[in-house]
CSV table of C-alpha atoms in Angstrom, one decimal:
chain,number,residue,atom,x,y,z
A,1,GLU,CA,-23.1,-48.6,-35.2
A,2,GLN,CA,-21.9,-47.8,-38.7
A,3,GLY,CA,-18.4,-49.1,-38.2
A,4,LYS,CA,-16.4,-45.9,-38.8
A,5,PRO,CA,-13.0,-45.6,-37.0
A,6,LEU,CA,-12.8,-42.6,-34.8
A,7,ASN,CA,-9.9,-40.9,-36.7
A,8,GLY,CA,-9.2,-39.9,-40.2
A,9,PRO,CA,-12.2,-39.0,-42.4
A,10,ASN,CA,-14.5,-41.1,-40.4
A,11,ALA,CA,-16.5,-40.8,-37.1
A,12,ARG,CA,-15.1,-37.6,-35.6
A,13,PHE,CA,-15.0,-36.1,-39.1
A,14,GLU,CA,-18.8,-36.9,-39.5
A,15,VAL,CA,-19.7,-35.3,-36.2
A,16,GLY,CA,-17.7,-32.2,-37.1
A,17,ALA,CA,-19.4,-32.0,-40.5
A,18,CYS,CA,-22.8,-32.1,-38.7
A,19,SER,CA,-21.8,-29.0,-36.7
A,20,ALA,CA,-20.3,-27.2,-39.7
A,21,TRP,CA,-23.3,-27.8,-41.9
A,22,LEU,CA,-25.7,-26.6,-39.2
A,23,ARG,CA,-23.7,-23.4,-38.6
A,24,GLN,CA,-23.2,-22.6,-42.3
A,25,THR,CA,-26.9,-23.3,-43.2
A,26,ALA,CA,-28.1,-21.1,-40.4
A,27,ALA,CA,-26.0,-18.3,-41.8
A,28,PHE,CA,-27.4,-18.3,-45.3
A,29,ASP,CA,-29.6,-15.4,-46.4
A,30,LEU,CA,-32.4,-15.9,-49.0
A,31,GLU,CA,-33.8,-12.5,-49.7
A,32,PRO,CA,-36.7,-11.9,-52.2
A,33,GLU,CA,-35.3,-11.5,-55.7
A,34,VAL,CA,-36.5,-8.4,-57.6
A,35,LEU,CA,-37.1,-9.6,-61.2
A,36,VAL,CA,-38.7,-6.4,-62.6
A,37,ASP,CA,-38.7,-2.9,-61.3
A,38,ASP,CA,-39.6,-0.3,-63.9
A,39,GLU,CA,-42.5,1.9,-64.9
A,40,GLY,CA,-44.6,-1.1,-65.6
A,41,GLY,CA,-44.4,-2.4,-62.1
A,42,ARG,CA,-42.4,-4.5,-59.6
A,43,VAL,CA,-42.1,-8.3,-59.7
A,44,GLU,CA,-40.5,-10.2,-56.8
A,45,LEU,CA,-39.7,-13.8,-56.3
A,46,HIS,CA,-40.2,-15.1,-52.8
A,47,TYR,CA,-39.8,-18.6,-51.3
A,48,ARG,CA,-42.3,-19.7,-48.7
A,49,PRO,CA,-42.2,-22.8,-46.4
A,50,LEU,CA,-43.5,-26.0,-48.0
A,51,GLY,CA,-44.9,-27.5,-44.8
A,52,VAL,CA,-43.7,-30.9,-43.7
A,53,VAL,CA,-40.5,-32.4,-45.2
A,54,GLY,CA,-39.8,-36.1,-45.0
A,55,ALA,CA,-36.1,-36.8,-44.7
A,56,ILE,CA,-35.1,-40.3,-45.5
A,57,GLY,CA,-31.4,-41.1,-44.9
A,58,PRO,CA,-28.9,-43.8,-45.6
A,59,TRP,CA,-26.7,-46.0,-43.5
A,60,ASN,CA,-23.3,-44.9,-44.7
A,61,TRP,CA,-23.2,-41.4,-43.2
A,62,PRO,CA,-26.3,-41.5,-41.1
A,63,MET,CA,-25.8,-38.4,-39.0
A,64,MET,CA,-24.1,-36.2,-41.5
A,65,ILE,CA,-26.6,-36.8,-44.3
A,66,SER,CA,-29.6,-36.4,-42.0
A,67,VAL,CA,-28.2,-32.9,-41.1
A,68,TRP,CA,-27.8,-32.2,-44.8
A,69,GLN,CA,-31.6,-32.8,-45.1
A,70,LEU,CA,-33.0,-31.4,-41.9
A,71,ALA,CA,-30.9,-28.2,-41.6
A,72,PRO,CA,-32.0,-26.5,-44.8
A,73,SER,CA,-35.6,-27.8,-44.3
A,74,LEU,CA,-35.8,-26.1,-40.9
A,75,ARG,CA,-33.9,-23.0,-42.1
A,76,MET,CA,-36.7,-22.5,-44.7
A,77,GLY,CA,-39.4,-22.7,-42.0
A,78,ASN,CA,-40.6,-26.2,-42.6
A,79,THR,CA,-41.1,-28.9,-40.1
A,80,VAL,CA,-39.3,-32.3,-40.5
A,81,VAL,CA,-39.9,-36.0,-40.1
A,82,VAL,CA,-36.6,-37.9,-40.2
A,83,LYS,CA,-36.6,-41.6,-41.2
A,84,PRO,CA,-33.2,-43.0,-40.6
A,85,SER,CA,-32.0,-46.2,-42.3
A,86,GLY,CA,-33.1,-49.3,-40.5
A,87,MET,CA,-29.5,-50.4,-40.4
A,88,THR,CA,-28.2,-47.3,-38.5
A,89,PRO,CA,-31.1,-45.8,-36.5
A,90,LEU,CA,-29.5,-45.3,-33.2
A,91,SER,CA,-27.1,-42.5,-34.1
A,92,VAL,CA,-29.9,-40.5,-35.8
A,93,LEU,CA,-32.2,-41.0,-32.9
A,94,ALA,CA,-29.5,-39.6,-30.6
A,95,LEU,CA,-28.8,-36.7,-33.0
A,96,VAL,CA,-32.5,-35.7,-33.1
A,97,HIS,CA,-32.6,-35.9,-29.3
A,98,VAL,CA,-29.8,-33.4,-29.1
A,99,LEU,CA,-31.2,-31.1,-31.6
A,100,ASN,CA,-34.6,-31.1,-29.9
A,101,LEU,CA,-33.0,-29.8,-26.7
A,102,ALA,CA,-32.9,-26.5,-28.6
A,103,LEU,CA,-35.8,-26.7,-31.1
A,104,PRO,CA,-39.5,-26.0,-30.3
A,105,THR,CA,-41.6,-29.0,-29.6
A,106,ASP,CA,-42.6,-31.2,-32.6
A,107,VAL,CA,-40.7,-29.1,-35.2
A,108,LEU,CA,-38.4,-32.0,-35.7
A,109,GLN,CA,-39.6,-35.6,-35.3
A,110,VAL,CA,-38.1,-39.0,-36.0
A,111,VAL,CA,-39.7,-42.3,-36.9
A,112,SER,CA,-37.5,-45.4,-37.4
A,113,GLY,CA,-38.2,-48.5,-39.4
A,114,ARG,CA,-37.5,-50.2,-42.6
A,115,ARG,CA,-38.3,-49.3,-46.2
A,116,ASP,CA,-42.1,-49.6,-45.8
A,117,VAL,CA,-42.0,-46.6,-43.4
A,118,GLY,CA,-40.3,-44.6,-46.1
A,119,ALA,CA,-43.0,-45.6,-48.6
A,120,VAL,CA,-45.6,-44.3,-46.2
A,121,LEU,CA,-43.9,-41.0,-45.9
A,122,ALA,CA,-43.5,-40.8,-49.7
A,123,SER,CA,-47.2,-41.4,-50.3
A,124,HIS,CA,-48.6,-39.4,-47.3
A,125,ALA,CA,-50.8,-36.5,-48.3
A,126,ASP,CA,-49.5,-34.3,-45.5
A,127,ILE,CA,-45.9,-34.5,-46.5
A,128,ALA,CA,-45.0,-31.7,-48.9
A,129,LYS,CA,-41.5,-32.9,-49.9
A,130,ILE,CA,-39.2,-35.9,-49.7
A,131,MET,CA,-35.5,-35.6,-49.4
A,132,PHE,CA,-33.9,-39.0,-50.0
A,133,THR,CA,-30.3,-40.3,-50.2
A,134,GLY,CA,-29.8,-43.9,-51.3
A,135,SER,CA,-29.8,-46.3,-54.2
A,136,THR,CA,-31.3,-45.5,-57.6
A,137,ALA,CA,-33.7,-48.4,-57.2
A,138,ALA,CA,-35.0,-47.1,-53.9
A,139,GLY,CA,-35.3,-43.6,-55.3
A,140,GLN,CA,-37.4,-45.0,-58.2
A,141,ASP,CA,-39.7,-46.6,-55.6
A,142,ILE,CA,-40.1,-43.2,-53.9
A,143,ILE,CA,-40.9,-41.6,-57.2
A,144,ARG,CA,-43.7,-44.1,-57.7
A,145,SER,CA,-45.0,-43.8,-54.1
A,146,SER,CA,-45.1,-40.0,-54.3
A,147,ALA,CA,-46.7,-39.7,-57.7
A,148,ASP,CA,-50.4,-39.5,-56.5
A,149,THR,CA,-49.6,-36.6,-54.2
A,150,VAL,CA,-47.3,-34.9,-56.8
A,151,LYS,CA,-45.0,-34.0,-53.9
A,152,ARG,CA,-41.6,-32.3,-54.4
A,153,LEU,CA,-38.6,-34.5,-54.4
A,154,THR,CA,-34.8,-34.1,-53.9
A,155,LEU,CA,-33.1,-37.4,-54.8
A,156,GLU,CA,-29.4,-38.1,-54.3
A,157,LEU,CA,-29.1,-41.5,-55.7
A,158,GLY,CA,-26.4,-44.1,-56.6
A,159,GLY,CA,-23.3,-43.1,-58.4
A,160,ASN,CA,-20.3,-44.8,-60.0
A,161,ASP,CA,-17.9,-41.9,-60.0
A,162,ALA,CA,-15.2,-41.9,-62.6
A,163,GLY,CA,-11.7,-40.3,-62.2
A,164,ILE,CA,-9.5,-39.5,-65.2
A,165,VAL,CA,-5.7,-39.1,-64.7
A,166,LEU,CA,-4.2,-37.2,-67.5
A,167,PRO,CA,-0.7,-38.1,-68.7
A,168,ASP,CA,0.9,-35.0,-67.3
A,169,ALA,CA,-0.2,-35.8,-63.7
A,170,ASP,CA,2.4,-36.5,-61.0
A,171,PRO,CA,1.6,-40.0,-59.6
A,172,ARG,CA,3.2,-39.5,-56.2
A,173,ALA,CA,1.8,-36.0,-55.7
A,174,ILE,CA,-1.8,-37.1,-56.3
A,175,ALA,CA,-1.7,-40.6,-54.8
A,176,GLU,CA,-2.9,-39.8,-51.3
A,177,ASP,CA,-5.9,-37.7,-52.5
A,178,LEU,CA,-6.7,-40.4,-55.0
A,179,PHE,CA,-6.7,-43.0,-52.3
A,180,TRP,CA,-9.0,-41.1,-50.0
A,181,GLY,CA,-11.3,-40.1,-52.8
A,182,ALA,CA,-11.9,-43.8,-53.3
A,183,PHE,CA,-11.6,-45.2,-49.8
A,184,ILE,CA,-13.2,-42.6,-47.6
A,185,ASN,CA,-15.5,-44.5,-45.2
A,186,THR,CA,-14.0,-47.7,-46.6
A,187,GLY,CA,-15.5,-46.9,-49.9
A,188,GLN,CA,-19.1,-46.6,-48.6
A,189,THR,CA,-19.8,-43.1,-49.9
A,190,CYS,CA,-22.1,-42.2,-52.8
A,191,ALA,CA,-19.7,-39.7,-54.3
A,192,ALA,CA,-16.6,-41.7,-53.8
A,193,LEU,CA,-14.2,-42.4,-56.7
A,194,LYS,CA,-15.3,-45.9,-57.9
A,195,ARG,CA,-13.5,-46.3,-61.2
A,196,LEU,CA,-10.1,-44.8,-62.2
A,197,TYR,CA,-9.0,-44.2,-65.7
A,198,VAL,CA,-5.2,-43.7,-66.0
A,199,HIS,CA,-3.2,-42.9,-69.1
A,200,GLU,CA,-0.8,-45.6,-70.2
A,201,ASP,CA,2.3,-43.4,-69.9
A,202,ILE,CA,1.9,-43.2,-66.1
A,203,TYR,CA,-0.3,-46.2,-65.4
A,204,GLU,CA,2.1,-48.4,-63.5
A,205,GLU,CA,3.4,-45.4,-61.5
A,206,VAL,CA,-0.1,-44.5,-60.3
A,207,VAL,CA,-0.9,-48.1,-59.5
A,208,GLN,CA,2.2,-48.5,-57.4
A,209,ALA,CA,1.8,-45.2,-55.6
A,210,LEU,CA,-1.7,-46.2,-54.6
A,211,ALA,CA,-0.6,-49.6,-53.6
A,212,ASP,CA,2.0,-48.2,-51.2
A,213,ILE,CA,-0.6,-46.2,-49.5
A,214,ALA,CA,-3.2,-49.0,-49.4
A,215,ARG,CA,-0.7,-51.5,-47.8
A,216,ALA,CA,0.2,-49.0,-45.1
A,217,MET,CA,-3.3,-48.0,-44.2
A,218,PRO,CA,-4.5,-49.7,-40.9
A,219,MET,CA,-7.9,-51.4,-40.9
A,220,GLY,CA,-9.7,-52.7,-37.9
A,221,VAL,CA,-12.2,-52.0,-35.1
A,222,GLY,CA,-13.3,-48.4,-35.1
A,223,LEU,CA,-12.7,-47.8,-31.4
A,224,ASP,CA,-9.0,-48.5,-31.9
A,225,GLU,CA,-7.5,-45.0,-32.3
A,226,SER,CA,-4.8,-46.3,-34.7
A,227,ASN,CA,-7.2,-47.5,-37.4
A,228,PHE,CA,-8.3,-45.5,-40.4
A,229,LEU,CA,-10.4,-48.1,-42.4
A,230,GLY,CA,-13.3,-49.9,-40.8
A,231,PRO,CA,-15.6,-52.8,-41.8
A,232,LEU,CA,-18.4,-52.8,-44.3
A,233,GLN,CA,-21.6,-52.0,-42.4
A,234,ASN,CA,-23.6,-55.1,-43.3
A,235,LYS,CA,-23.3,-58.6,-44.8
A,236,ALA,CA,-25.2,-57.7,-48.0
A,237,GLN,CA,-22.7,-55.0,-48.8
A,238,PHE,CA,-19.8,-57.3,-47.9
A,239,ASP,CA,-21.1,-59.9,-50.3
A,240,ILE,CA,-21.5,-57.4,-53.1
A,241,VAL,CA,-17.9,-56.3,-52.8
A,242,ALA,CA,-16.6,-59.9,-52.5
A,243,ASN,CA,-18.6,-61.0,-55.5
A,244,LEU,CA,-17.5,-58.1,-57.7
A,245,VAL,CA,-13.8,-58.7,-56.8
A,246,GLN,CA,-14.2,-62.4,-57.6
A,247,ALA,CA,-15.7,-61.4,-61.0
A,248,ALA,CA,-12.5,-59.4,-61.6
A,249,LYS,CA,-10.4,-62.3,-60.6
A,250,ASP,CA,-12.3,-64.6,-62.9
A,251,SER,CA,-11.6,-62.3,-65.8
A,252,ASN,CA,-7.8,-62.5,-65.1
A,253,ALA,CA,-7.6,-58.9,-63.9
A,254,ARG,CA,-4.6,-58.2,-61.7
A,255,ILE,CA,-5.1,-58.0,-57.9
A,256,VAL,CA,-2.4,-55.5,-56.8
A,257,VAL,CA,-3.4,-55.3,-53.2
A,258,GLY,CA,-6.1,-57.0,-51.1
A,259,GLY,CA,-8.6,-59.2,-52.8
A,260,GLU,CA,-9.4,-61.6,-50.0
A,261,PRO,CA,-11.6,-61.1,-46.9
A,262,ASN,CA,-9.7,-60.6,-43.7
A,263,LYS,CA,-9.8,-64.2,-42.3
A,264,GLY,CA,-9.8,-64.7,-38.5
A,265,GLN,CA,-11.1,-61.2,-37.7
A,266,PRO,CA,-14.8,-61.0,-36.7
A,267,GLY,CA,-16.9,-58.5,-38.6
A,268,TYR,CA,-17.3,-57.6,-42.2
A,269,PHE,CA,-13.8,-56.5,-43.0
A,270,TYR,CA,-12.7,-56.4,-46.6
A,271,PRO,CA,-9.2,-55.1,-47.2
A,272,ALA,CA,-8.4,-52.1,-49.4
A,273,THR,CA,-8.2,-53.7,-52.8
A,274,LEU,CA,-6.7,-52.4,-56.0
A,275,VAL,CA,-7.5,-54.2,-59.3
A,276,ALA,CA,-5.4,-53.3,-62.3
A,277,ASP,CA,-5.4,-54.5,-66.0
A,278,ILE,CA,-9.2,-54.7,-65.9
A,279,ASP,CA,-11.6,-54.3,-68.9
A,280,ASN,CA,-13.9,-51.3,-68.9
A,281,ASP,CA,-16.9,-53.7,-69.2
A,282,ASN,CA,-16.1,-55.8,-66.1
A,283,PRO,CA,-18.8,-55.8,-63.5
A,284,LEU,CA,-16.4,-54.2,-60.9
A,285,VAL,CA,-16.2,-51.2,-63.3
A,286,THR,CA,-19.9,-51.1,-64.5
A,287,GLU,CA,-21.6,-51.8,-61.2
A,288,GLU,CA,-21.3,-49.6,-58.1
A,289,GLN,CA,-19.2,-51.6,-55.6
A,290,PHE,CA,-19.8,-49.2,-52.6
A,291,GLY,CA,-16.8,-50.7,-50.8
A,292,PRO,CA,-13.0,-50.8,-50.6
A,293,ALA,CA,-12.3,-52.1,-54.1
A,294,LEU,CA,-11.0,-49.8,-56.8
A,295,PRO,CA,-10.7,-50.9,-60.5
A,296,ILE,CA,-7.9,-49.0,-62.4
A,297,ILE,CA,-8.4,-48.9,-66.1
A,298,LYS,CA,-5.6,-48.1,-68.6
A,299,TYR,CA,-6.4,-45.8,-71.5
A,300,SER,CA,-4.3,-44.5,-74.4
A,301,ASP,CA,-6.4,-41.6,-75.7
A,302,VAL,CA,-8.2,-38.9,-73.6
A,303,GLU,CA,-11.2,-39.1,-75.9
A,304,GLN,CA,-11.5,-42.8,-75.0
A,305,ALA,CA,-11.3,-42.0,-71.3
A,306,ILE,CA,-14.1,-39.4,-71.6
A,307,GLU,CA,-16.3,-41.8,-73.5
A,308,TRP,CA,-15.8,-44.5,-70.9
A,309,ALA,CA,-16.4,-42.1,-68.0
A,310,ASN,CA,-19.7,-41.0,-69.6
A,311,GLY,CA,-20.7,-44.5,-70.6
A,312,LEU,CA,-22.9,-45.4,-67.6
A,313,ASP,CA,-26.4,-44.3,-66.8
A,314,VAL,CA,-25.3,-42.6,-63.5
A,315,GLY,CA,-23.5,-39.3,-63.0
A,316,LEU,CA,-23.2,-38.1,-59.4
A,317,GLY,CA,-19.6,-36.9,-59.4
A,318,ALA,CA,-16.3,-37.3,-61.3
A,319,SER,CA,-12.8,-35.9,-61.2
A,320,VAL,CA,-9.9,-35.0,-63.4
A,321,TRP,CA,-6.3,-35.2,-62.3
A,322,SER,CA,-3.6,-33.1,-64.0
A,323,SER,CA,-0.7,-30.7,-63.5
A,324,ASP,CA,-2.3,-28.4,-66.1
A,325,ARG,CA,-5.4,-26.7,-64.8
A,326,ASP,CA,-6.6,-25.5,-68.2
A,327,LYS,CA,-6.4,-29.1,-69.6
A,328,ALA,CA,-8.2,-30.5,-66.6
A,329,LEU,CA,-11.0,-27.9,-66.9
A,330,ALA,CA,-11.4,-28.7,-70.6
A,331,VAL,CA,-11.9,-32.4,-69.8
A,332,ALA,CA,-14.2,-31.6,-66.8
A,333,ALA,CA,-16.5,-29.7,-69.0
A,334,ARG,CA,-17.3,-32.7,-71.1
A,335,ILE,CA,-18.0,-35.1,-68.2
A,336,GLN,CA,-21.7,-35.9,-67.6
A,337,ALA,CA,-21.9,-35.5,-63.8
A,338,GLY,CA,-23.4,-33.2,-61.3
A,339,SER,CA,-20.1,-32.3,-59.7
A,340,VAL,CA,-16.6,-32.5,-61.2
A,341,TRP,CA,-13.5,-32.0,-59.1
A,342,ILE,CA,-10.0,-31.1,-60.2
A,343,ASN,CA,-7.1,-32.9,-58.4
A,344,LYS,CA,-9.5,-34.0,-55.6
A,345,HIS,CA,-12.6,-36.1,-55.4
A,346,GLY,CA,-15.8,-35.9,-53.3
A,347,THR,CA,-14.9,-32.7,-51.3
A,348,VAL,CA,-18.4,-31.3,-50.8
A,349,ASP,CA,-18.9,-27.8,-49.4
A,350,PRO,CA,-22.0,-26.5,-47.6
A,351,ARG,CA,-21.8,-23.3,-49.7
A,352,ALA,CA,-21.7,-25.1,-53.1
A,353,PRO,CA,-24.8,-26.9,-54.6
A,354,PHE,CA,-24.6,-30.6,-55.0
A,355,GLY,CA,-26.8,-32.9,-57.0
A,356,GLY,CA,-26.7,-35.7,-59.6
A,357,ALA,CA,-27.1,-36.1,-63.3
A,358,LYS,CA,-28.8,-39.0,-65.2
A,359,LYS,CA,-30.0,-41.7,-62.8
A,360,SER,CA,-28.0,-40.3,-59.9
A,361,GLY,CA,-31.1,-38.2,-59.1
A,362,TYR,CA,-32.4,-34.6,-59.4
A,363,GLY,CA,-32.7,-31.6,-57.2
A,364,LEU,CA,-30.0,-29.7,-55.5
A,365,GLU,CA,-28.6,-29.7,-51.9
A,366,PHE,CA,-26.4,-27.2,-50.1
A,367,GLY,CA,-25.9,-23.5,-50.5
A,368,VAL,CA,-28.6,-20.9,-51.3
A,369,GLU,CA,-29.6,-22.9,-54.3
A,370,GLY,CA,-30.3,-25.9,-52.0
A,371,LEU,CA,-32.5,-23.7,-49.8
A,372,LYS,CA,-34.6,-22.8,-52.8
A,373,HIS,CA,-35.4,-26.4,-53.3
A,374,LEU,CA,-37.0,-26.5,-49.8
A,375,GLY,CA,-39.3,-23.5,-50.5
A,376,GLN,CA,-42.4,-22.9,-52.6
A,377,PRO,CA,-41.5,-20.2,-55.2
A,378,GLN,CA,-44.1,-17.4,-55.2
A,379,VAL,CA,-44.0,-14.5,-57.7
A,380,ILE,CA,-45.7,-11.3,-56.5
A,381,SER,CA,-46.4,-8.7,-59.1
A,382,ALA,CA,-47.5,-5.2,-58.1
């Protein structure tokens, strides 16, 4: 339904992540916090169930992200109404069916439909909280729809994640992790690497190391066990990628690999595309492509790279690549993003909170901190 190949960080990976997140979330403890305990009294912070949580998911990782939303909601004692993307409802309907074999009746429900159904959930007086993963524009619509009921929101919105490769990095050593940071799920991932800044001293080495991997990575129908890259899920996304790559071509950027739709193959297949010698203000850099096209921008000064990385109004994730951990950490601390990875990109962990900066949303998911965002804080003083 989504188009993921079975192997690699794709379909079987997604199913495994669902299982892992359910198990880890069930294992978390959230005990009352003792804030004051002295001769003046005792103050405790508790987290109570909110009530009904509306979980609105995307089409790129439909099962996994639904689990990210529903697992902590249920763990905190809430009931959940799941609204899958209208583009990928079937896998989520099947997921909810399986979960309901174990859950009490009506604790977890699912309603499918298009964006207007999500708007109803966001405005409904009996929904206490909305968890949403999707575009910034759709998130803004949910904020507006939810305003009258002042409901709680956790929004994981669009990103345009930057990676900065420092001059001391080893191009061949980091190339495979760079590739999958950008091309996981054929680039259709919110926290994928979407613009790469590489120091001029190692620029060509990094470009060529990535090109070697891209040329060798098989793309095709997901049920073929040999494929690791699949199609774009829908025509609208295919057209976005094709138009942004064309804009790069029109600016005389260098197409290193790819750059043309796979002719003669049915489906929305766009090859893994690397674009070098591209300006930082090119649309392929400034707009989220959400597909298999990575712009690689040359820089000469780290200050310039940091400024460029921070130059957009989104900040979901970012990464720094270096052989010197301390140097990488110093750069990471200056990047405006909710998560910054060192020598990897997009490796989320159910124990570590995850959330965006700027227009990439607000609220946290995962870990004990994520559980707190699905409870009503209550302070008891005695």
